Amino acid sequence: MLPLVLITFTEYLNNSSYKNLFFTIIALTLLGFSLHLLFASSILILLLILFKYADTKNLTVIKKGIIPLLLCIPLNTYWLGPVLFYDKTSLSTISHLNIIFFAPLTDIASVLYSTASMHGFWRGGIIYAKDIVPFTQYFFIVIFIFAVHGFLTYYKDPGIGYIVKALGVTAIIALLLGTGICGPASSVFEWMFQNVPLFNGMRDSQKFIALLVLAYAYLGCLGVQEFREDLKSVNVRRKYFATAVVVLVLISPLIYTFPMFTGFAGQVKSTDYPQEWYEVNAFLEENAGDSQLLFLPWHQYMEFSWVPNIDKKIANPASVFFTNSVIRGDNVEIGSIYSQSDKPVSKYLEYILGPGLNSNTNTNTDTKENVTNLGELLVPLNVKYVLLTKEVDWENYDELLHDQEDLELVLENDCFKVYENQYRVSHSYSVDKVVYVSGMEEFLKRSKLEDISRSVYVIDEQMAGKVLEFSDGERGLLKTRKVHSAKYCVEGTKKNLTVFTQKQDTSYPYWTMDGKEPEYQMLGFIPVFESVSGDSEADLKYKRFYKLYLPAYIVSLVSFVVLVVIFIRRHEDSFDL
């Protein structure tokens, strides 16, 4: 998308027609699907405006440059609104340890050269062309020389000179920022990481190299263009030399990246899920109802034996494969960082599963052998089935699940063990008892002495030990009908409190029942409401959808329609400032 943004934005600066304005806005909006590239491209856009102004000495250029950026705001409200008005995003969990772990490697000569030549990816293990055929890394010098030649030849050009200068400066900035904390601009990178909004989203500093590659492509083509006339020369020697140069330039990118034509030397291959996965999904579609699934082992990234790549580690695919809602590991596990998840459901399970299974989680003083009531502990999450795939460290989890008194093995094949929770679960259930506890440790201890599915547990150190009991009896499973992802209808009950179980997200503070806020937050993240009478039905609504997301979607849609109408009516017209 970066080349498209470059083309549309420069054409718009050169010719301010409604048509060019429309395509510029659309290109920037499409780039917004990758927020990293959108953030990085702001450097290029700013420099294009500044160098165009420097060439023309006309303030109108700055005004023209700002217009598409301003008009992009309403069109992108659908994601800008939630980002700007959300009190906590995943970026807030990124720490200084991240930029250390994601720092580029010195793969060739120095980190500066490695980064400039598009090597030194932080993860390592990448098979480059140089790893197969020695010396191919030096074809980068050909690419670099022609990019420099293109810059020196055209930076004074009256037509495209400002583009050439903007790309040249962008390339230098991208290279310096791309080296992160390992390069000559490390102090600048760290300062920006700590002080510039959204910059910590660029923890993998090599994302900036996309701008550098764009500069190579554009400037390198200009460098080759100088030999175009020589190809038609009557001087045979000159013609052959030009032909040799052009051929060298054309084959250099192919030689430099030839593993791409072989699936990156076997690093990337397509495949399908094993038949055993489909077997388990069919079983769950028939038996799981609207309950959630817990997928183990608990890893965000893990190796799967059926993946045909050389490196078999991929992002956990459970949530995109199974029909039911899946709770799976979202713990990043990089270096000394075990998890940066901001999702309460994840933290709850990491507390329970961590002991003995993951050495980095040590907040729970119990050991895994002490947890024998996992099924009961999963009731507040509406988990009916636990899926254990036989990959990586699954034996550790197999031992844990085997010891559970309230889980029963109901299906096993070559890829999975499927356990069924012996406790009945529901998206919503009703209770008549509130128990105050000092924290998760006390809650876990109580779970071994009493049936936690019959009470609401509220974490409050000052009120710990206090019990509010409205009546005694079993909990009631309530019929819960999903209207859409932001609205549910739940039946009434004679019991005082209705518990609304949560998915693996951060939506818990924003649910209401018939417009009323929760009376309690069980364990700090499960909303508990005052029940409605047994002969009526209550509406559970995610208020942020109605107050923020839906209005933002409408603004974006209306903005797009207005832009299309203007384009249809005036696409041939230009506008003056």
Short mmCIF file of C-alpha atoms in Angstrom, two decimals, residues 9-399:
data_model
loop_
_atom_site.label_atom_id
_atom_site.label_comp_id
_atom_site.label_asym_id
_atom_site.label_seq_id
_atom_site.Cartn_x
_atom_site.Cartn_y
_atom_site.Cartn_z
CA PHE A 9 -0.48 11.72 -2.78
CA THR A 10 2.13 13.12 -5.18
CA GLU A 11 -0.36 13.24 -8.06
CA TYR A 12 -2.71 15.12 -5.79
CA LEU A 13 0.00 17.62 -4.80
CA ASN A 14 0.80 18.16 -8.47
CA ASN A 15 -2.80 18.39 -9.63
CA SER A 16 -5.43 19.23 -7.02
CA SER A 17 -8.46 17.66 -8.65
CA TYR A 18 -11.30 16.09 -6.74
CA LYS A 19 -10.41 12.82 -8.44
CA ASN A 20 -6.85 12.85 -7.11
CA LEU A 21 -8.09 13.95 -3.68
CA PHE A 22 -10.56 11.06 -3.58
CA PHE A 23 -7.97 8.43 -4.50
CA THR A 24 -5.49 9.87 -1.99
CA ILE A 25 -8.03 9.59 0.82
CA ILE A 26 -8.93 6.04 -0.20
CA ALA A 27 -5.25 5.03 -0.35
CA LEU A 28 -4.58 6.45 3.11
CA THR A 29 -7.69 4.72 4.46
CA LEU A 30 -6.59 1.37 3.02
CA LEU A 31 -3.16 1.89 4.55
CA GLY A 32 -4.96 2.29 7.88
CA PHE A 33 -5.61 -1.46 7.90
CA SER A 34 -1.95 -1.69 8.91
CA LEU A 35 -1.54 0.88 11.66
CA HIS A 36 2.20 0.29 11.75
CA LEU A 37 2.56 1.31 8.10
CA LEU A 38 0.17 4.21 8.56
CA PHE A 39 2.27 5.50 11.44
CA ALA A 40 5.53 5.04 9.52
CA SER A 41 4.13 6.62 6.35
CA SER A 42 3.46 9.85 8.24
CA ILE A 43 7.20 10.52 7.96
CA LEU A 44 7.08 10.29 4.17
CA ILE A 45 3.88 12.33 3.85
CA LEU A 46 5.26 15.12 6.02
CA LEU A 47 8.50 15.26 4.01
CA LEU A 48 6.65 15.29 0.69
CA ILE A 49 4.68 18.33 1.82
CA LEU A 50 7.76 20.12 3.17
CA PHE A 51 9.93 19.54 0.09
CA LYS A 52 7.09 20.49 -2.26
CA TYR A 53 6.71 23.71 -0.30
CA ALA A 54 10.48 24.30 -0.38
CA ASP A 55 10.43 24.02 -4.18
CA THR A 56 7.41 26.26 -4.73
CA LYS A 57 7.61 28.64 -1.75
CA ASN A 58 3.81 28.55 -1.81
CA LEU A 59 1.87 28.09 1.44
CA THR A 60 -0.99 26.64 -0.56
CA VAL A 61 1.01 23.41 -0.79
CA ILE A 62 0.86 22.96 2.98
CA LYS A 63 -2.88 23.62 2.99
CA LYS A 64 -3.36 21.13 0.15
CA GLY A 65 -1.30 18.54 1.99
CA ILE A 66 -3.35 18.87 5.16
CA ILE A 67 -6.76 18.57 3.45
CA PRO A 68 -6.68 14.80 2.67
CA LEU A 69 -5.30 14.11 6.14
CA LEU A 70 -8.20 15.98 7.73
CA LEU A 71 -10.77 14.35 5.45
CA CYS A 72 -9.39 10.94 6.39
CA ILE A 73 -10.43 11.48 10.00
CA PRO A 74 -14.22 11.05 9.57
CA LEU A 75 -13.67 8.19 7.12
CA ASN A 76 -11.51 6.38 9.68
CA THR A 77 -13.64 7.17 12.72
CA TYR A 78 -14.63 3.50 12.89
CA TRP A 79 -11.21 2.71 14.40
CA LEU A 80 -10.00 6.13 15.54
CA GLY A 81 -12.92 6.52 17.94
CA PRO A 82 -12.35 3.30 19.89
CA VAL A 83 -8.59 3.93 19.99
CA LEU A 84 -8.84 7.53 21.21
CA PHE A 85 -11.63 6.96 23.72
CA TYR A 86 -10.49 3.68 25.19
CA ASP A 87 -8.88 4.05 28.60
CA LYS A 88 -6.45 1.20 27.99
CA THR A 89 -5.07 -0.39 24.83
CA SER A 90 -2.68 -3.27 24.19
CA LEU A 91 0.04 -0.64 23.61
CA SER A 92 -0.04 0.19 27.32
CA THR A 93 1.36 -3.27 28.12
CA ILE A 94 4.48 -2.79 25.96
CA SER A 95 7.56 -2.13 28.07
CA HIS A 96 11.24 -1.33 27.52
CA LEU A 97 11.97 -5.06 27.58
CA ASN A 98 10.13 -5.34 24.28
CA ILE A 99 12.46 -3.09 22.32
CA ILE A 100 15.40 -5.03 23.73
CA PHE A 101 13.95 -8.36 22.64
CA PHE A 102 12.80 -7.08 19.23
CA ALA A 103 16.11 -5.36 18.47
CA PRO A 104 17.61 -6.21 15.06
CA LEU A 105 20.48 -8.68 14.85
CA THR A 106 23.92 -8.04 13.39
CA ASP A 107 23.79 -10.52 10.56
CA ILE A 108 26.34 -8.94 8.19
CA ALA A 109 29.24 -6.65 9.16
CA SER A 110 27.32 -4.21 11.38
CA VAL A 111 23.75 -3.67 12.50
CA LEU A 112 23.56 -0.62 10.22
CA TYR A 113 24.62 -2.60 7.15
CA SER A 114 22.49 -5.60 8.12
CA THR A 115 19.42 -3.42 8.45
CA ALA A 116 20.13 -1.43 5.28
CA SER A 117 20.56 -4.67 3.33
CA MET A 118 17.30 -6.05 4.75
CA HIS A 119 18.94 -8.69 6.96
CA GLY A 120 19.10 -9.13 10.73
CA PHE A 121 15.46 -9.92 11.49
CA TRP A 122 15.08 -10.03 15.28
CA ARG A 123 13.64 -13.53 15.47
CA GLY A 124 16.57 -15.22 13.75
CA GLY A 125 16.32 -18.56 11.99
CA ILE A 126 15.41 -16.89 8.69
CA ILE A 127 16.99 -18.50 5.63
CA TYR A 128 18.33 -15.75 3.37
CA ALA A 129 19.72 -16.11 -0.15
CA LYS A 130 23.24 -15.78 1.28
CA ASP A 131 22.65 -18.86 3.43
CA ILE A 132 22.10 -20.93 0.29
CA VAL A 133 24.39 -19.26 -2.25
CA PRO A 134 27.40 -17.40 -0.80
CA PHE A 135 28.07 -13.80 -1.80
CA THR A 136 24.50 -13.11 -2.97
CA GLN A 137 24.25 -10.57 -0.15
CA TYR A 138 26.59 -8.32 -2.11
CA PHE A 139 24.00 -7.82 -4.84
CA PHE A 140 22.56 -5.32 -2.38
CA ILE A 141 25.45 -3.05 -3.34
CA VAL A 142 24.07 -2.95 -6.90
CA ILE A 143 20.63 -1.95 -5.61
CA PHE A 144 22.14 0.66 -3.30
CA ILE A 145 24.41 2.19 -5.97
CA PHE A 146 21.57 2.68 -8.42
CA ALA A 147 19.32 4.12 -5.72
CA VAL A 148 22.03 6.66 -4.86
CA HIS A 149 22.61 7.32 -8.57
CA GLY A 150 18.90 7.94 -9.06
CA PHE A 151 18.85 10.37 -6.16
CA LEU A 152 21.90 12.35 -7.34
CA THR A 153 20.57 12.52 -10.89
CA TYR A 154 17.02 13.66 -10.17
CA TYR A 155 16.98 15.54 -6.86
CA LYS A 156 17.05 18.84 -8.76
CA ASP A 157 14.47 17.77 -11.32
CA PRO A 158 11.70 20.40 -11.49
CA GLY A 159 8.99 17.76 -11.76
CA ILE A 160 9.93 14.99 -9.34
CA GLY A 161 12.81 16.55 -7.44
CA TYR A 162 10.75 17.05 -4.29
CA ILE A 163 9.72 13.36 -4.35
CA VAL A 164 13.33 12.27 -4.75
CA LYS A 165 14.50 14.45 -1.87
CA ALA A 166 11.62 13.33 0.34
CA LEU A 167 12.38 9.67 -0.33
CA GLY A 168 16.10 10.20 0.23
CA VAL A 169 15.57 11.79 3.64
CA THR A 170 12.87 9.24 4.48
CA ALA A 171 15.31 6.42 3.69
CA ILE A 172 17.91 7.84 6.09
CA ILE A 173 15.36 8.33 8.87
CA ALA A 174 13.91 4.86 8.29
CA LEU A 175 17.37 3.29 8.43
CA LEU A 176 18.29 5.06 11.68
CA LEU A 177 14.97 4.23 13.34
CA GLY A 178 15.06 0.72 11.86
CA THR A 179 18.20 -0.11 13.81
CA GLY A 180 16.29 0.63 17.02
CA ILE A 181 18.32 0.60 20.21
CA CYS A 182 21.26 -1.04 18.45
CA GLY A 183 22.05 1.75 16.01
CA PRO A 184 23.53 5.25 16.06
CA ALA A 185 20.11 6.77 16.85
CA SER A 186 19.42 4.51 19.82
CA SER A 187 18.94 7.39 22.28
CA VAL A 188 16.47 9.08 19.92
CA PHE A 189 14.59 5.81 19.43
CA GLU A 190 14.33 5.23 23.19
CA TRP A 191 13.16 8.80 23.80
CA MET A 192 10.47 8.47 21.12
CA PHE A 193 9.45 5.08 22.52
CA GLN A 194 8.83 6.66 25.91
CA ASN A 195 7.35 10.00 24.85
CA VAL A 196 5.77 9.90 21.38
CA PRO A 197 2.15 8.63 21.38
CA LEU A 198 1.67 5.29 19.59
CA PHE A 199 5.41 4.98 18.91
CA ASN A 200 5.69 2.00 21.25
CA GLY A 201 3.61 0.13 18.68
CA MET A 202 6.82 0.13 16.62
CA ARG A 203 8.64 -2.04 19.16
CA ASP A 204 9.91 -4.10 16.22
CA SER A 205 11.98 -1.26 14.81
CA GLN A 206 12.49 -2.98 11.46
CA LYS A 207 8.93 -2.09 10.51
CA PHE A 208 10.45 1.23 9.41
CA ILE A 209 12.45 -0.63 6.75
CA ALA A 210 9.30 -0.72 4.59
CA LEU A 211 9.98 2.97 3.90
CA LEU A 212 13.60 2.21 3.05
CA VAL A 213 12.57 -0.49 0.56
CA LEU A 214 10.14 1.95 -1.05
CA ALA A 215 13.01 4.41 -1.51
CA TYR A 216 15.22 1.70 -3.02
CA ALA A 217 12.49 0.79 -5.52
CA TYR A 218 11.68 4.35 -6.62
CA LEU A 219 15.19 5.79 -6.66
CA GLY A 220 16.72 2.62 -8.09
CA CYS A 221 14.35 2.78 -11.06
CA LEU A 222 15.40 6.38 -11.67
CA GLY A 223 19.02 5.29 -11.58
CA VAL A 224 18.43 2.67 -14.25
CA GLN A 225 16.40 5.07 -16.37
CA GLU A 226 19.60 6.95 -17.19
CA PHE A 227 20.65 4.04 -19.38
CA ARG A 228 17.45 4.00 -21.41
CA GLU A 229 18.82 6.16 -24.22
CA ASP A 230 22.07 4.20 -24.31
CA LEU A 231 20.11 1.07 -25.20
CA LYS A 232 19.24 2.75 -28.50
CA SER A 233 22.75 4.05 -29.14
CA VAL A 234 24.44 3.37 -32.49
CA ASN A 235 27.66 2.91 -30.55
CA VAL A 236 27.81 -0.87 -30.14
CA ARG A 237 30.12 -0.80 -27.13
CA ARG A 238 27.95 1.76 -25.37
CA LYS A 239 24.81 -0.19 -26.21
CA TYR A 240 26.22 -3.48 -24.90
CA PHE A 241 27.42 -1.82 -21.71
CA ALA A 242 24.00 -0.29 -21.10
CA THR A 243 22.35 -3.64 -21.77
CA ALA A 244 24.66 -5.39 -19.32
CA VAL A 245 23.94 -2.78 -16.66
CA VAL A 246 20.18 -3.02 -17.11
CA VAL A 247 20.28 -6.83 -17.00
CA LEU A 248 22.40 -6.71 -13.84
CA VAL A 249 19.94 -4.35 -12.19
CA LEU A 250 16.95 -6.44 -13.22
CA ILE A 251 18.37 -9.74 -11.97
CA SER A 252 19.83 -8.32 -8.74
CA PRO A 253 16.49 -8.24 -6.84
CA LEU A 254 15.68 -11.73 -8.16
CA ILE A 255 19.02 -13.16 -7.04
CA TYR A 256 18.83 -11.26 -3.76
CA THR A 257 15.42 -12.73 -2.92
CA PHE A 258 15.33 -15.99 -4.88
CA PRO A 259 14.23 -18.07 -1.83
CA MET A 260 10.83 -16.37 -2.27
CA PHE A 261 10.29 -18.53 -5.35
CA THR A 262 10.74 -21.73 -3.34
CA GLY A 263 8.47 -20.90 -0.43
CA PHE A 264 11.28 -19.00 1.25
CA ALA A 265 13.43 -22.13 1.07
CA GLY A 266 10.78 -24.28 2.69
CA GLN A 267 10.07 -21.82 5.48
CA VAL A 268 6.50 -21.18 4.30
CA LYS A 269 4.15 -23.86 2.95
CA SER A 270 0.40 -24.15 2.72
CA THR A 271 -1.44 -26.93 4.49
CA ASP A 272 -4.79 -27.94 5.94
CA TYR A 273 -5.70 -28.84 9.49
CA PRO A 274 -5.46 -32.56 10.32
CA GLN A 275 -8.63 -34.61 10.05
CA GLU A 276 -8.58 -35.02 13.84
CA TRP A 277 -9.21 -31.29 14.22
CA TYR A 278 -12.35 -31.54 12.10
CA GLU A 279 -13.45 -34.58 14.09
CA VAL A 280 -13.19 -32.65 17.35
CA ASN A 281 -14.95 -29.60 15.92
CA ALA A 282 -17.85 -31.76 14.68
CA PHE A 283 -18.17 -33.30 18.15
CA LEU A 284 -18.20 -29.85 19.76
CA GLU A 285 -20.74 -28.43 17.31
CA GLU A 286 -23.07 -31.23 18.36
CA ASN A 287 -22.48 -31.08 22.11
CA ALA A 288 -21.02 -27.75 23.25
CA GLY A 289 -24.04 -25.52 22.64
CA ASP A 290 -23.15 -21.87 23.27
CA SER A 291 -20.47 -22.68 25.85
CA GLN A 292 -16.84 -21.67 25.53
CA LEU A 293 -13.84 -23.93 25.00
CA LEU A 294 -10.53 -23.85 26.84
CA PHE A 295 -7.64 -24.72 24.51
CA LEU A 296 -4.40 -26.07 25.97
CA PRO A 297 -1.39 -25.95 26.09
CA TRP A 298 -1.52 -22.32 27.11
CA HIS A 299 0.67 -20.58 24.53
CA GLN A 300 0.08 -17.74 22.08
CA TYR A 301 2.79 -19.06 19.78
CA MET A 302 3.52 -22.77 19.69
CA GLU A 303 4.87 -25.50 17.44
CA PHE A 304 2.46 -27.86 15.71
CA SER A 305 3.87 -31.10 14.32
CA TRP A 306 1.51 -31.02 11.32
CA VAL A 307 2.79 -27.65 10.08
CA PRO A 308 5.00 -28.40 7.04
CA ASN A 309 7.31 -25.40 7.52
CA ILE A 310 10.89 -25.78 8.71
CA ASP A 311 9.99 -23.58 11.67
CA LYS A 312 6.78 -25.12 12.96
CA LYS A 313 5.95 -22.35 15.42
CA ILE A 314 2.82 -20.40 14.48
CA ALA A 315 0.24 -18.26 16.22
CA ASN A 316 -2.25 -20.44 18.08
CA PRO A 317 -5.00 -21.08 15.47
CA ALA A 318 -7.68 -22.45 17.82
CA SER A 319 -9.83 -19.30 17.91
CA VAL A 320 -10.10 -19.15 14.11
CA PHE A 321 -10.72 -22.87 13.58
CA PHE A 322 -13.32 -23.96 16.10
CA THR A 323 -16.93 -22.89 15.77
CA ASN A 324 -17.39 -22.15 19.46
CA SER A 325 -15.77 -19.25 21.24
CA VAL A 326 -12.29 -20.32 22.34
CA ILE A 327 -10.20 -19.23 25.30
CA ARG A 328 -6.57 -19.84 24.38
CA GLY A 329 -3.14 -18.63 25.40
CA ASP A 330 -2.34 -15.02 24.57
CA ASN A 331 0.90 -14.94 26.55
CA VAL A 332 3.66 -13.55 24.35
CA GLU A 333 6.56 -15.49 25.99
CA ILE A 334 9.45 -13.43 24.67
CA GLY A 335 12.69 -13.41 26.62
CA SER A 336 11.92 -12.90 30.28
CA ILE A 337 8.38 -11.69 29.51
CA TYR A 338 5.86 -14.46 30.07
CA SER A 339 2.67 -12.53 29.38
CA GLN A 340 1.55 -9.01 28.56
CA SER A 341 -2.12 -9.84 28.22
CA ASP A 342 -4.55 -7.20 29.46
CA LYS A 343 -7.49 -9.62 29.34
CA PRO A 344 -8.86 -10.57 32.79
CA VAL A 345 -9.91 -14.06 31.65
CA SER A 346 -6.31 -14.72 30.60
CA LYS A 347 -4.91 -13.46 33.89
CA TYR A 348 -7.39 -15.63 35.78
CA LEU A 349 -6.33 -18.76 33.91
CA GLU A 350 -2.63 -17.92 34.07
CA TYR A 351 -3.02 -17.72 37.84
CA ILE A 352 -4.66 -21.14 37.94
CA LEU A 353 -2.57 -22.89 35.29
CA GLY A 354 0.74 -21.20 35.96
CA PRO A 355 2.02 -23.20 38.95
CA GLY A 356 4.33 -25.96 37.85
CA LEU A 357 3.46 -25.46 34.19
CA ASN A 358 5.19 -22.18 33.50
CA SER A 359 8.16 -21.22 35.62
CA ASN A 360 7.61 -17.51 34.94
CA THR A 361 4.28 -17.44 36.77
CA ASN A 362 4.88 -17.58 40.48
CA THR A 363 2.10 -15.45 41.96
CA ASN A 364 0.17 -18.49 43.14
CA THR A 365 1.62 -20.11 46.23
CA ASP A 366 -0.09 -23.44 45.50
CA THR A 367 1.33 -26.02 43.11
CA LYS A 368 -0.43 -27.57 40.15
CA GLU A 369 -0.96 -30.76 42.13
CA ASN A 370 -3.20 -28.82 44.51
CA VAL A 371 -5.65 -27.84 41.76
CA THR A 372 -8.13 -30.69 41.43
CA ASN A 373 -11.31 -28.71 40.75
CA LEU A 374 -10.54 -27.03 37.43
CA GLY A 375 -14.03 -27.74 36.11
CA GLU A 376 -15.56 -25.82 39.01
CA LEU A 377 -13.13 -22.94 38.46
CA LEU A 378 -14.21 -22.77 34.81
CA VAL A 379 -17.91 -22.33 35.62
CA PRO A 380 -17.62 -18.49 35.77
CA LEU A 381 -16.15 -18.65 32.25
CA ASN A 382 -18.92 -20.81 30.76
CA VAL A 383 -16.39 -23.47 29.73
CA LYS A 384 -17.91 -26.89 29.07
CA TYR A 385 -15.02 -28.56 27.24
CA VAL A 386 -11.26 -28.45 27.70
CA LEU A 387 -9.24 -29.27 24.59
CA LEU A 388 -5.70 -30.53 25.02
CA THR A 389 -3.80 -30.81 21.75
CA LYS A 390 -0.88 -33.22 21.81
CA GLU A 391 1.81 -30.71 20.96
CA VAL A 392 4.88 -29.18 22.64
CA ASP A 393 4.62 -29.48 26.44
CA TRP A 394 1.19 -31.12 26.47
CA GLU A 395 2.32 -33.86 28.87
CA ASN A 396 2.49 -31.31 31.69
CA TYR A 397 -1.13 -30.34 31.09
CA ASP A 398 -2.15 -33.96 30.63
CA GLU A 399 -0.96 -34.69 34.15
#
